[in-house]
Tab-separated table of C-alpha atoms and ligand atoms in Angstrom:
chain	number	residue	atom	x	y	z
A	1	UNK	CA	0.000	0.000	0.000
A	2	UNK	CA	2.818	2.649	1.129
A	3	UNK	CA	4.544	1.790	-2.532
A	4	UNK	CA	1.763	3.878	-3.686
A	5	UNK	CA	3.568	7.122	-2.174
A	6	UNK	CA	6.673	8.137	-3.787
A	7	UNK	CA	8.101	10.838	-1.647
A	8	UNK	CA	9.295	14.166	-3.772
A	9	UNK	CA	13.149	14.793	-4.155
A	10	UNK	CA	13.036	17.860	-2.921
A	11	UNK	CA	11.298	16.678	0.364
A	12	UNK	CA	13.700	13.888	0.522
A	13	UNK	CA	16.579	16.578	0.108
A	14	UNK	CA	15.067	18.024	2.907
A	15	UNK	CA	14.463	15.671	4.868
A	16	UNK	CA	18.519	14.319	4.373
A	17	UNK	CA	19.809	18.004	5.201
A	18	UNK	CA	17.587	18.941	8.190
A	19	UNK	CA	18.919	15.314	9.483
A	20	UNK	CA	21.956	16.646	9.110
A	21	UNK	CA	21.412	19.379	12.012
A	22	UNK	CA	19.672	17.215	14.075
A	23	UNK	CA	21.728	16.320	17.154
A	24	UNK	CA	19.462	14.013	18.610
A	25	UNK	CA	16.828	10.704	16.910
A	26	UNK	CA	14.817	12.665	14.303
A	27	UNK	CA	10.812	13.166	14.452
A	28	UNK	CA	9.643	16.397	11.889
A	29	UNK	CA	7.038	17.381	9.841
A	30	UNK	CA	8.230	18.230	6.365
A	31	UNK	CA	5.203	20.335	4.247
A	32	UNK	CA	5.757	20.307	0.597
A	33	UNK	CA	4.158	23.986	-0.740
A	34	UNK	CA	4.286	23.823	-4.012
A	35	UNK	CA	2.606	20.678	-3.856
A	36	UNK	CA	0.029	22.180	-1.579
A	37	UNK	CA	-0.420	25.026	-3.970
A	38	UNK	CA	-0.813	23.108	-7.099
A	39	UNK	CA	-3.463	21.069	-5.319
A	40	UNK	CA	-5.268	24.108	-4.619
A	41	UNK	CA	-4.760	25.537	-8.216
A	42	UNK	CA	-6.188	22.103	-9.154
A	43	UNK	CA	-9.334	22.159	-7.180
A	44	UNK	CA	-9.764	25.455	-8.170
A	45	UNK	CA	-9.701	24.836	-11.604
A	46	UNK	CA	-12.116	21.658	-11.344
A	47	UNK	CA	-14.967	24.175	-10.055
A	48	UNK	CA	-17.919	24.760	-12.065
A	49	UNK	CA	-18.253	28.407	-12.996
A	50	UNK	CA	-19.534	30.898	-10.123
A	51	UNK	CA	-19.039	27.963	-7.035
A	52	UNK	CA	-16.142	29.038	-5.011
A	53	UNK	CA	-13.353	27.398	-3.031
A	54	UNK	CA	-12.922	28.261	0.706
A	55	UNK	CA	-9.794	26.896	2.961
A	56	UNK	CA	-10.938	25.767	6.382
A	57	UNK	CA	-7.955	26.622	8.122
A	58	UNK	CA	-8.820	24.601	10.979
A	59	UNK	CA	-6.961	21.418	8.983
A	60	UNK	CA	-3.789	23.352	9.329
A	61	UNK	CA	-2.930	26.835	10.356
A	62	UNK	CA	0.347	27.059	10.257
A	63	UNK	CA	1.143	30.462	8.695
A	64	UNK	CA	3.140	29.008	5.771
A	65	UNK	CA	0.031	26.715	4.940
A	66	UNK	CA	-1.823	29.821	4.990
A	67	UNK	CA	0.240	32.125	3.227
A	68	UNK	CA	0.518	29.304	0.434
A	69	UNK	CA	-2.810	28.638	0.290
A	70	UNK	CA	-4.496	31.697	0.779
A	71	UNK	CA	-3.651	33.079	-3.068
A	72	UNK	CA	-5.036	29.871	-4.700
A	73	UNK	CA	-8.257	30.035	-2.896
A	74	UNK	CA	-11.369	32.652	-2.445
A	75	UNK	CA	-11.629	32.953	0.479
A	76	UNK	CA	-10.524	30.883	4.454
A	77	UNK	CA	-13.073	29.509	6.770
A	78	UNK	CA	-12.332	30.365	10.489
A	79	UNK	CA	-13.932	29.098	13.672
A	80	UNK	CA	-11.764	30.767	16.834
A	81	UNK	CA	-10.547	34.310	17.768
A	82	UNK	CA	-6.916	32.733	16.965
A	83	UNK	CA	-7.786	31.829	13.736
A	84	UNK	CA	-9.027	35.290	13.370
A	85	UNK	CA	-5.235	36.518	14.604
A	86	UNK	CA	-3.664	33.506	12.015
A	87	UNK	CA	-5.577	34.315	8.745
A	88	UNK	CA	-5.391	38.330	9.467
A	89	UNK	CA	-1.585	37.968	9.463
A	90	UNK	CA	-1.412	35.973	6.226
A	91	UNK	CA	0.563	37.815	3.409
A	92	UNK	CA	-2.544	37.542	1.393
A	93	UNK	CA	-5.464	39.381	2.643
A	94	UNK	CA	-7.998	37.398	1.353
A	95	UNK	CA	-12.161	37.065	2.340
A	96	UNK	CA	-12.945	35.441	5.535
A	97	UNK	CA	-15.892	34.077	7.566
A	98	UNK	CA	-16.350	32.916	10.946
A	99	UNK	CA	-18.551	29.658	11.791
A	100	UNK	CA	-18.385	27.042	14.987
A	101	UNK	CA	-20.510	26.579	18.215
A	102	UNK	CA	-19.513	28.204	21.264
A	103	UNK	CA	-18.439	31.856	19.566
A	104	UNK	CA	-17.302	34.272	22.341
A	105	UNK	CA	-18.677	37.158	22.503
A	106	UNK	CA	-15.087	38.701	22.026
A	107	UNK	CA	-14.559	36.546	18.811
A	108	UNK	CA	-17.611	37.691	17.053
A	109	UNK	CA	-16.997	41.447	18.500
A	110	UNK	CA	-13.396	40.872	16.845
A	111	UNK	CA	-14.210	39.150	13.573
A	112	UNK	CA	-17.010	42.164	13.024
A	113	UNK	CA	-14.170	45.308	13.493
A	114	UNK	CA	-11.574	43.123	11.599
A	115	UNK	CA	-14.027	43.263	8.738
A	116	UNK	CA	-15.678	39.170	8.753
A	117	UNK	CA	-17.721	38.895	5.043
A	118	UNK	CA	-20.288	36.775	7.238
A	119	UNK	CA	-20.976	34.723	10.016
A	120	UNK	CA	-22.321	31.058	9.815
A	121	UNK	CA	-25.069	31.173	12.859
A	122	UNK	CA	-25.151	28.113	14.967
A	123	UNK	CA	-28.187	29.093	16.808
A	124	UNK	CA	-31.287	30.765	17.780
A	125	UNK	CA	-28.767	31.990	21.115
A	126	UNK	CA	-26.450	33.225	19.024
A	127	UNK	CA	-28.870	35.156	16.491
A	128	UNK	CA	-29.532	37.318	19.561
A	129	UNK	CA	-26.060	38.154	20.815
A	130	UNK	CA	-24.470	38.612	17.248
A	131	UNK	CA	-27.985	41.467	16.717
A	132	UNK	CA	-26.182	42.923	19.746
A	133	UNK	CA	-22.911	43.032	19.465
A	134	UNK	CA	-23.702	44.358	15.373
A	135	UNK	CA	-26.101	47.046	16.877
A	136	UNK	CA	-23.110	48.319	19.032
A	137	UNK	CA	-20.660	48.669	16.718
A	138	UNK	CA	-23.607	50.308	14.258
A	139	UNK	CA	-23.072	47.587	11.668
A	140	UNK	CA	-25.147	45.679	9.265
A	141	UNK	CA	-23.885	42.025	9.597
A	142	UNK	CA	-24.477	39.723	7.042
A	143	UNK	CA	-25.101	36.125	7.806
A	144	UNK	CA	-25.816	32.485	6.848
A	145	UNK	CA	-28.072	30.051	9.046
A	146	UNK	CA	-25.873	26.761	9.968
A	147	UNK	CA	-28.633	23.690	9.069
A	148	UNK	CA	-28.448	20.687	10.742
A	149	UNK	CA	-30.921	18.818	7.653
A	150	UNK	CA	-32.909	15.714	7.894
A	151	UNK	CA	-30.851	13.404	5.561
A	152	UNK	CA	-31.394	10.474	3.341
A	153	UNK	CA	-30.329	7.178	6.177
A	154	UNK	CA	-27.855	5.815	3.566
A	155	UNK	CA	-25.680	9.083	2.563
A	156	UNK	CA	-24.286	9.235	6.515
A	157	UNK	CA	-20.435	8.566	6.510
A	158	UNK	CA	-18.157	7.964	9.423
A	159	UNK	CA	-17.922	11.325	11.599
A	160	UNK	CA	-21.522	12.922	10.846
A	161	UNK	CA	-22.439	16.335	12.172
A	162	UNK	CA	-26.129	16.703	10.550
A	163	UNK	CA	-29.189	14.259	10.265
A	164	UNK	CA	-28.562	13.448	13.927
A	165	UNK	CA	-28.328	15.413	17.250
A	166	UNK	CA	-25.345	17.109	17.025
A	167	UNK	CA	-24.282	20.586	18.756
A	168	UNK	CA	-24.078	21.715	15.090
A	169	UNK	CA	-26.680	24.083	13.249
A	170	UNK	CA	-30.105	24.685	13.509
A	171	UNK	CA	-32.374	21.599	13.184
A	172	UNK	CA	-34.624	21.994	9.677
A	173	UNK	CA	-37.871	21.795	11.908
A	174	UNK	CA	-36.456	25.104	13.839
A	175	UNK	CA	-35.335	26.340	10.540
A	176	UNK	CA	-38.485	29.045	10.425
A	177	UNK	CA	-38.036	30.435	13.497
A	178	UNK	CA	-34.631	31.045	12.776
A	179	UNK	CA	-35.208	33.118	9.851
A	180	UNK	CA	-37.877	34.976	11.568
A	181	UNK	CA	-35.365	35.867	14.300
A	182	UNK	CA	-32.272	36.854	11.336
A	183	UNK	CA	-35.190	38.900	9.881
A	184	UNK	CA	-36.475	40.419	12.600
A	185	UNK	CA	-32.847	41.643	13.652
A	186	UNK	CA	-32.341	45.032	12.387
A	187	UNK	CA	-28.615	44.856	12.420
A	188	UNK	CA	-28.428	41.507	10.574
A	189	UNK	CA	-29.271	40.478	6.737
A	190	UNK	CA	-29.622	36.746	5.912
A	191	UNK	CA	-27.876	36.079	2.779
A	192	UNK	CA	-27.854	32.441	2.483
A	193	UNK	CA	-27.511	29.080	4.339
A	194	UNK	CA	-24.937	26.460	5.373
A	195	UNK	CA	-24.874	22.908	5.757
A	196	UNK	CA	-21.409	20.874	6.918
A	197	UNK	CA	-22.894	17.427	7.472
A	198	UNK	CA	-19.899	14.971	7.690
A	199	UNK	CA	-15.893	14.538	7.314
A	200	UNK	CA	-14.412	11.261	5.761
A	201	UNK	CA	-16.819	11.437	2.683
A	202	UNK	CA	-14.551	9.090	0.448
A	203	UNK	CA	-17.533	8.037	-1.902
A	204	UNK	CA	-17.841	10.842	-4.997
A	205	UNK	CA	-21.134	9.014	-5.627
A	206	UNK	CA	-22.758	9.794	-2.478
A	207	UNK	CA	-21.258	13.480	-1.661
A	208	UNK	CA	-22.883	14.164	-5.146
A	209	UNK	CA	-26.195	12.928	-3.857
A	210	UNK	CA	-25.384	14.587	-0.881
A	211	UNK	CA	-25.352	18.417	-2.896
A	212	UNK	CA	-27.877	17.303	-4.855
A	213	UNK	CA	-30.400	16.893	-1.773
A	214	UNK	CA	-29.184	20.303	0.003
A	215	UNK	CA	-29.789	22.037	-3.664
A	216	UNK	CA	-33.459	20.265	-3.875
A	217	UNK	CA	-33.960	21.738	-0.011
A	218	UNK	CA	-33.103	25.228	-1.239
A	219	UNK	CA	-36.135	26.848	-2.793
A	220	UNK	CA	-37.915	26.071	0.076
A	221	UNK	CA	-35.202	26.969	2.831
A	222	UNK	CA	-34.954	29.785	1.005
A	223	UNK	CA	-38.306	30.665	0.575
A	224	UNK	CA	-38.924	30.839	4.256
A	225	UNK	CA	-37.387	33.956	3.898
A	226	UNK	CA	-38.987	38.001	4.276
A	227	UNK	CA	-36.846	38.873	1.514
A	228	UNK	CA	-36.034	36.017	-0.740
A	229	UNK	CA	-33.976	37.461	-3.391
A	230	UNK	CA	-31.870	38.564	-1.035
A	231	UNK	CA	-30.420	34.889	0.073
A	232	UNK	CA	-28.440	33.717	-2.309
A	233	UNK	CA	-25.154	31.887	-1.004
A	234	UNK	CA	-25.453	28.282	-0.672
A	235	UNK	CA	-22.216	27.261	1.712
A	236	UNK	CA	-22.204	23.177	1.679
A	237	UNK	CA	-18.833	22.684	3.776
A	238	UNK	CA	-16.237	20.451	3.578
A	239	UNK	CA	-15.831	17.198	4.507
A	240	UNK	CA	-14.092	15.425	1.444
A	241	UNK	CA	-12.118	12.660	2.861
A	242	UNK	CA	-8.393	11.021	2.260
A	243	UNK	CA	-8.029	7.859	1.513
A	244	UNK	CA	-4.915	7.107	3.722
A	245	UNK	CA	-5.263	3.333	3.234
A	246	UNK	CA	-4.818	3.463	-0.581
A	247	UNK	CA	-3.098	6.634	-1.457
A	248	UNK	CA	-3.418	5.434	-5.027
A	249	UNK	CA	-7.434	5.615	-5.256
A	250	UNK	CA	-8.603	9.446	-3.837
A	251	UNK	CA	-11.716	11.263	-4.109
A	252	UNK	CA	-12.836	12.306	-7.519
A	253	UNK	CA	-13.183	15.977	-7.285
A	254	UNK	CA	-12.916	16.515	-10.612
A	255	UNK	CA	-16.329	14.071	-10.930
A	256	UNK	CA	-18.030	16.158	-8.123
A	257	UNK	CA	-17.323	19.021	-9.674
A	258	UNK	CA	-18.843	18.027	-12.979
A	259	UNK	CA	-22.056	16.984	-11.775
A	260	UNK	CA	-22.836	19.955	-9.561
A	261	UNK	CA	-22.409	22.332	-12.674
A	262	UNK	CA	-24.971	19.850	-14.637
A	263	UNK	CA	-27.018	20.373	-11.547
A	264	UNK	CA	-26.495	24.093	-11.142
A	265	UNK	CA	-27.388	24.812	-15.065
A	266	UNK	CA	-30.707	22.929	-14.909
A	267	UNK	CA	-32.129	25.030	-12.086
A	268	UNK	CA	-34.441	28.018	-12.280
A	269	UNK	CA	-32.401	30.352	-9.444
A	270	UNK	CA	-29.621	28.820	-8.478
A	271	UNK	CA	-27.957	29.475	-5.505
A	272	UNK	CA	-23.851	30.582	-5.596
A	273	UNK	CA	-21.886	27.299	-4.042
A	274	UNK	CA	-19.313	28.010	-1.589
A	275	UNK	CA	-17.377	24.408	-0.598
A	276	UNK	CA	-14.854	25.443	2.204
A	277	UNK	CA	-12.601	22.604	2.223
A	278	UNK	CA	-9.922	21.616	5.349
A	279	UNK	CA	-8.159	17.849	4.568
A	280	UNK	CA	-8.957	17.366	0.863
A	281	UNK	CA	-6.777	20.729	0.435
A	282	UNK	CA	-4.523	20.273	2.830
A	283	UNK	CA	-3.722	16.747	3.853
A	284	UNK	CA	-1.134	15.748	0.805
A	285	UNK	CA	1.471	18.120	1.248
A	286	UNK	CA	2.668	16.418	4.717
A	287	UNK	CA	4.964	14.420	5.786
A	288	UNK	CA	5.866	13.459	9.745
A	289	UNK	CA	9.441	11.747	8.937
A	290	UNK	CA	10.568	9.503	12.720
A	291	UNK	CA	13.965	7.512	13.410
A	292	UNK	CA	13.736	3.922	14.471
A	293	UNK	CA	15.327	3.977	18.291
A	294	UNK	CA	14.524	0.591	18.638
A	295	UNK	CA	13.612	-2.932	17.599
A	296	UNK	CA	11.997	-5.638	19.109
A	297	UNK	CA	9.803	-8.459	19.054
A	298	UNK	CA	7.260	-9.319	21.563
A	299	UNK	CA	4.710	-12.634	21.792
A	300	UNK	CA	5.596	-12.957	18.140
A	301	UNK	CA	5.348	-9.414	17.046
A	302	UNK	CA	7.398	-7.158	15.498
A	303	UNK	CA	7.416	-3.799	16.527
A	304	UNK	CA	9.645	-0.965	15.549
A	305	UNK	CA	9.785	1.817	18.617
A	306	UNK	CA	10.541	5.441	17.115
A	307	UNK	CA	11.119	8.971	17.934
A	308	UNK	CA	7.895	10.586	18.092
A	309	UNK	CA	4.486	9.353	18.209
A	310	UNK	CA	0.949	9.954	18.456
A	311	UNK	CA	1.474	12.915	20.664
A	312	UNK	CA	2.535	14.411	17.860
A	313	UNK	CA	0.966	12.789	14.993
A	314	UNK	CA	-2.503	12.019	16.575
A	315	UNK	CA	-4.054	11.321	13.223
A	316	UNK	CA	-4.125	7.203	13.134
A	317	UNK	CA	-5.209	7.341	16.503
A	318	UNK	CA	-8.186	9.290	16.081
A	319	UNK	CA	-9.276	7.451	13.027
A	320	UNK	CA	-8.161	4.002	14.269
A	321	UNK	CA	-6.199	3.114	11.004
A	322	UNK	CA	-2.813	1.903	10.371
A	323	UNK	CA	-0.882	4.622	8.694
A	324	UNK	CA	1.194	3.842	5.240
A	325	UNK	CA	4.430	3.752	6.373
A	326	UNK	CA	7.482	4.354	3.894
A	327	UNK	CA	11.645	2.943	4.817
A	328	UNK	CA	13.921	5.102	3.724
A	329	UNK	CA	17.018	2.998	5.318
A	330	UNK	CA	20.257	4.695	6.349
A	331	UNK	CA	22.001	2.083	4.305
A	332	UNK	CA	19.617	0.897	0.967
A	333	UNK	CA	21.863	-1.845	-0.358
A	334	UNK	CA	22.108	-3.669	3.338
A	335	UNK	CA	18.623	-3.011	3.358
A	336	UNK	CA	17.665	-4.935	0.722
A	337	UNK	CA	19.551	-8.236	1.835
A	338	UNK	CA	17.986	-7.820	5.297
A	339	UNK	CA	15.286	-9.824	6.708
A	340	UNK	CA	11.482	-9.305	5.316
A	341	UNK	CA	8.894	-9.062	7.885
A	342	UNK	CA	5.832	-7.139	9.475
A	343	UNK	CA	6.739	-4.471	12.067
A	344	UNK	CA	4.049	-2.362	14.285
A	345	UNK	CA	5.148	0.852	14.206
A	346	UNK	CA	4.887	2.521	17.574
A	347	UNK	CA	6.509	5.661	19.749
A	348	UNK	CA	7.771	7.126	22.461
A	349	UNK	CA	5.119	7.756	25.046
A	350	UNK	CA	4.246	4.533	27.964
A	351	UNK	CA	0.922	3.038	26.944
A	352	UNK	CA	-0.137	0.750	24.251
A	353	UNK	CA	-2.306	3.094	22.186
A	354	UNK	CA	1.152	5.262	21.098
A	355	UNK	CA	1.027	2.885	18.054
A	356	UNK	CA	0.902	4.497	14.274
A	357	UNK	CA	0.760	1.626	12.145
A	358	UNK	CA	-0.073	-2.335	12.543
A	359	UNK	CA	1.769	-5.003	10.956
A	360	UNK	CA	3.246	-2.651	8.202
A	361	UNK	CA	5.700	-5.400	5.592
A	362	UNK	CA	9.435	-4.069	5.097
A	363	UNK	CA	12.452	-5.017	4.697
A	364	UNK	CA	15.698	-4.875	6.593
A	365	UNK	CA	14.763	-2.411	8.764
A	366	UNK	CA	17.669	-1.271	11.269
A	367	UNK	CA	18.047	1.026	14.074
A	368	UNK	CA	18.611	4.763	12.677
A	369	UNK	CA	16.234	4.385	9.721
A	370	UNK	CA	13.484	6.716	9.133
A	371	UNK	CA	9.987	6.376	8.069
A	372	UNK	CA	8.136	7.968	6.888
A	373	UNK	CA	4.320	8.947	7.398
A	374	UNK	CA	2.860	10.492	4.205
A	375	UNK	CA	-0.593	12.287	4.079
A	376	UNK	CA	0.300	14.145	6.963
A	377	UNK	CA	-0.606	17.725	6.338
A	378	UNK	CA	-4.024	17.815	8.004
A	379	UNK	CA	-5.427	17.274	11.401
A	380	UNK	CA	-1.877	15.742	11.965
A	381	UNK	CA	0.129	17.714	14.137
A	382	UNK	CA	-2.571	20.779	14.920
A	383	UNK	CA	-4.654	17.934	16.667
A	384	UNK	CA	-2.225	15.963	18.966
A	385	UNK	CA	-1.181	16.359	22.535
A	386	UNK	CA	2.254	17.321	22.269
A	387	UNK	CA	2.351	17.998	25.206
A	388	UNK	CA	1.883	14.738	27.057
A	389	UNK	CA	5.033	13.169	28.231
A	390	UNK	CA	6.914	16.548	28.314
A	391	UNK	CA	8.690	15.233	24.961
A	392	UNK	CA	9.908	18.537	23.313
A	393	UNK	CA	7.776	19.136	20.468
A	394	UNK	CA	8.973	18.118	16.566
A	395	UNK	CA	10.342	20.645	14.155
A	396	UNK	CA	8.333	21.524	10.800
A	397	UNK	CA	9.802	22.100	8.352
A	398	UNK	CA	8.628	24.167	4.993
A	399	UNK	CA	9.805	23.643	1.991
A	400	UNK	CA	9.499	26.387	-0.457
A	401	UNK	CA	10.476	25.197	-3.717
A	402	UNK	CA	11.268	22.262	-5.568
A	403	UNK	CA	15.121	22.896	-6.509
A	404	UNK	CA	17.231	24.353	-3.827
A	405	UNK	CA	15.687	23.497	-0.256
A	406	UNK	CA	15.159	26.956	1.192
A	407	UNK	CA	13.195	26.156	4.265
A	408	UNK	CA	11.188	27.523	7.155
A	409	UNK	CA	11.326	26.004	9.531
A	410	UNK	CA	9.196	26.022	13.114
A	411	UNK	CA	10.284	24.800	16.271
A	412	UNK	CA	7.090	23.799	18.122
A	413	UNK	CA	7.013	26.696	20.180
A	414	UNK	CA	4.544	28.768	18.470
A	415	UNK	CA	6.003	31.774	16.798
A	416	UNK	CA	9.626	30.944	16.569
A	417	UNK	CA	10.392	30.976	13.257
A	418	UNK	CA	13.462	31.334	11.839
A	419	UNK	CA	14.193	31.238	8.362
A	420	UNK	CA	17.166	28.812	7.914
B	1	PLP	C1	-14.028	21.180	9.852
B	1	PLP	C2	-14.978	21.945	9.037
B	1	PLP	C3	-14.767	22.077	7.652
B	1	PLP	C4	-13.653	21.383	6.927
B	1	PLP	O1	-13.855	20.011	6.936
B	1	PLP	P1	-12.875	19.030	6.143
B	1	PLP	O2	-13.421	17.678	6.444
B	1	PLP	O3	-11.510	19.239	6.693
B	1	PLP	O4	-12.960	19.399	4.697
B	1	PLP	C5	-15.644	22.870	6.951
B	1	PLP	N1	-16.679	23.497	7.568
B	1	PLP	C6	-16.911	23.378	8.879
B	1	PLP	C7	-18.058	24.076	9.485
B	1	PLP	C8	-16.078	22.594	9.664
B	1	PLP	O5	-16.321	22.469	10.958
């Protein structure tokens, strides 16, 4: 499965020079931006005419992911007053809006003086204190209604946030009331309507059907409206998933793309499509590269223990799956006369869920190799508990262009950077 993922040169340059400066076992991230910025270009380009391409910067917010993605996109999708701070110090001003339960007061106060296009309203609570806060800064706030929708049983995918109880949205049968209350609040102007129902959507099939239900919904969603004409974004989220297991066979976003234009063109007033997309944009640009410390076998199994971990790499963890793993040995020609067998790949920390990949095959794997851990760049190191253990956190490493390796490189201390 791993053989699927050949590793760039230039990331391999990088990762053989930062090793060179590392004193100690290796464990970094290594993002590949041009890569991440063609993939943006790419989805980009896929989009049917007048649908537009948002970057939820909650799957990485490292500035450089920001600053590189930022140009490609229309526009960044923020949920926290630090995101605010993170996408209002990218070096590409670009469109922002401001969604997720449990705003502060402060964050919504913030986003509306930094200049937010619109809020995505989580709730009839939160109608109320965003028609206050707007009312004492004198400002006309536009804003879309968060819907949690009734959905078709067998379009639900692995981590669902609609169709169910969730904390998210507004639930369709409260979906009048909710307008009433946007329309009765003199500082706010509905202009449209979101709907983020699931992550991990790996079928193109059923994200299509998926659309194609919220776009049957919308007349009448919309219709519940004082002013109709008036709403006219249609925001349908993210959620396209990575298929870590076989990096060879991803989503079809070019597919998705195609059939929401067909579906677009054959309606009467159709609404303008906003995806804002975290993992799917994100996710193929990383890399979280670990040394082998030590080997072992135990009750039959193999397992090879490595700098690192799931403290920092939380992702196969949190979605129970075995990570592809990829041996770059210190020594290739040794390597490949050493023995074949299956290895569990584990960490550093003391308890038997620090394990990133089960029963992975390779051969002649020694003490001092590195693996590595492709598909890295989202929810990877932003959602781990680095803390845990008091291990010092891993480098990450940037990697600007393909030729020379001019890097940027971040300690895990927050706003060290240094530009090597
Ligand atoms: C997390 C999130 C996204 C991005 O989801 P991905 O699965 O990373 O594409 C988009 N919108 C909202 C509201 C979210 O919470």
């Amino acid at each position: 499965m791993a053989e699927c993922v050949t590793i760039p040169n230039h990331i391999l340059s990088a990762i053989a020079s930062h090793r060179q400066v590392c004193s100690e076992p290796m464990a970094a991230f290594f993002y590949d931006l041009p890569a991440l910025a063609a993939q943006g270009r790419a989805m980009k380009a896929a989009l049917p005419a007048g649908v537009e391409l948002y970057y939820a910067i909650k799957a990485n917010s490292e500035a450089a992911i920001i600053d590189t993605v930022a140009p490609v996109v229309d526009g960044l999708e923020l949920s926290s007053g630090g995101e605010i701070t993170r996408a209002c110090a990218c070096s590409t001003p670009r469109p922002w809006v401001l969604s997720g339960p449990g705003k502060l007061d402060t964050d919504m106060r913030e986003a509306m003086t930094r200049g937010v296009e619109a809020f995505h309203v989580e709730s009839l609570g939160e109608v109320a204190r965003l028609q206050a806060i707007a009312a004492s800064l004198d400002h006309l706030q536009p804003v879309l209604l968060r819907i949690n929708p009734a959905l078709p049983a067998d379009l639900s995918s692995r981590l669902r946030m609609a169709g169910t109880a969730t904390p998210f949205g507004i639930d369709e049968a409260h979906l009048a009331d909710a307008v009433r209350a946007v329309d009765d609040a003199p500082n706010l102007t509905l202009v449209g309507f979101h709907v983020h129902a699931m992550s991990h959507q790996t079928c193109e099939r059923r994200h299509q059907r998926l659309l194609a239900s919220y776009l049957e919904c919308w007349p009448r969603w919309r219709a519940l409206a004082h002013q109709p004409e008036r709403v006219t974004q249609l925001n349908v989220g993210g959620g396209i998933g990575v298929n870590y297991l076989q990096p060879s066979a991803q989503f079809d976003w070019p597919g998705l793309c195609e059939a929401l234009g067909e579906r677009l063109a054959a309606m009467h007033e159709p609404p303008r499509v906003r995806f804002e997309i975290g993992r799917f944009l994100s996710a193929f640009c990383g890399y979280y590269v670990i040394e082998v410390l030590d080997t072992k076998v135990s009750h039959g199994e193999g397992f090879l223990v490595c700098r690192g971990g799931t403290h920092q790499f939380r992702l196969p963890a949190a979605q129970g799956h075995d990570h592809p793993v990829i041996h770059l040995p210190c020594d290739p020609e040794r390597a490949i006369e050493g023995e074949r067998r299956s290895w569990t790949v584990v960490g550093q920390l003391c308890t038997p869920k620090d394990v990133l990949s089960r029963r992975q095959e390779m051969t002649g794997v020694a003490v001092g190799d590195l693996l590595v851990l492709p598909l890295a760049g989202a929810y990877g190191y932003n959602i781990s508990h680095a803390d845990f253990l008091c291990h010092p956190r891993p480098e990450q490493v940037f990697v600007r262009d393909s030729h020379e390796s001019r890097e940027l490189k971040t300690r895990g201390q927050r706003h060290a950077e240094t530009a090597s």
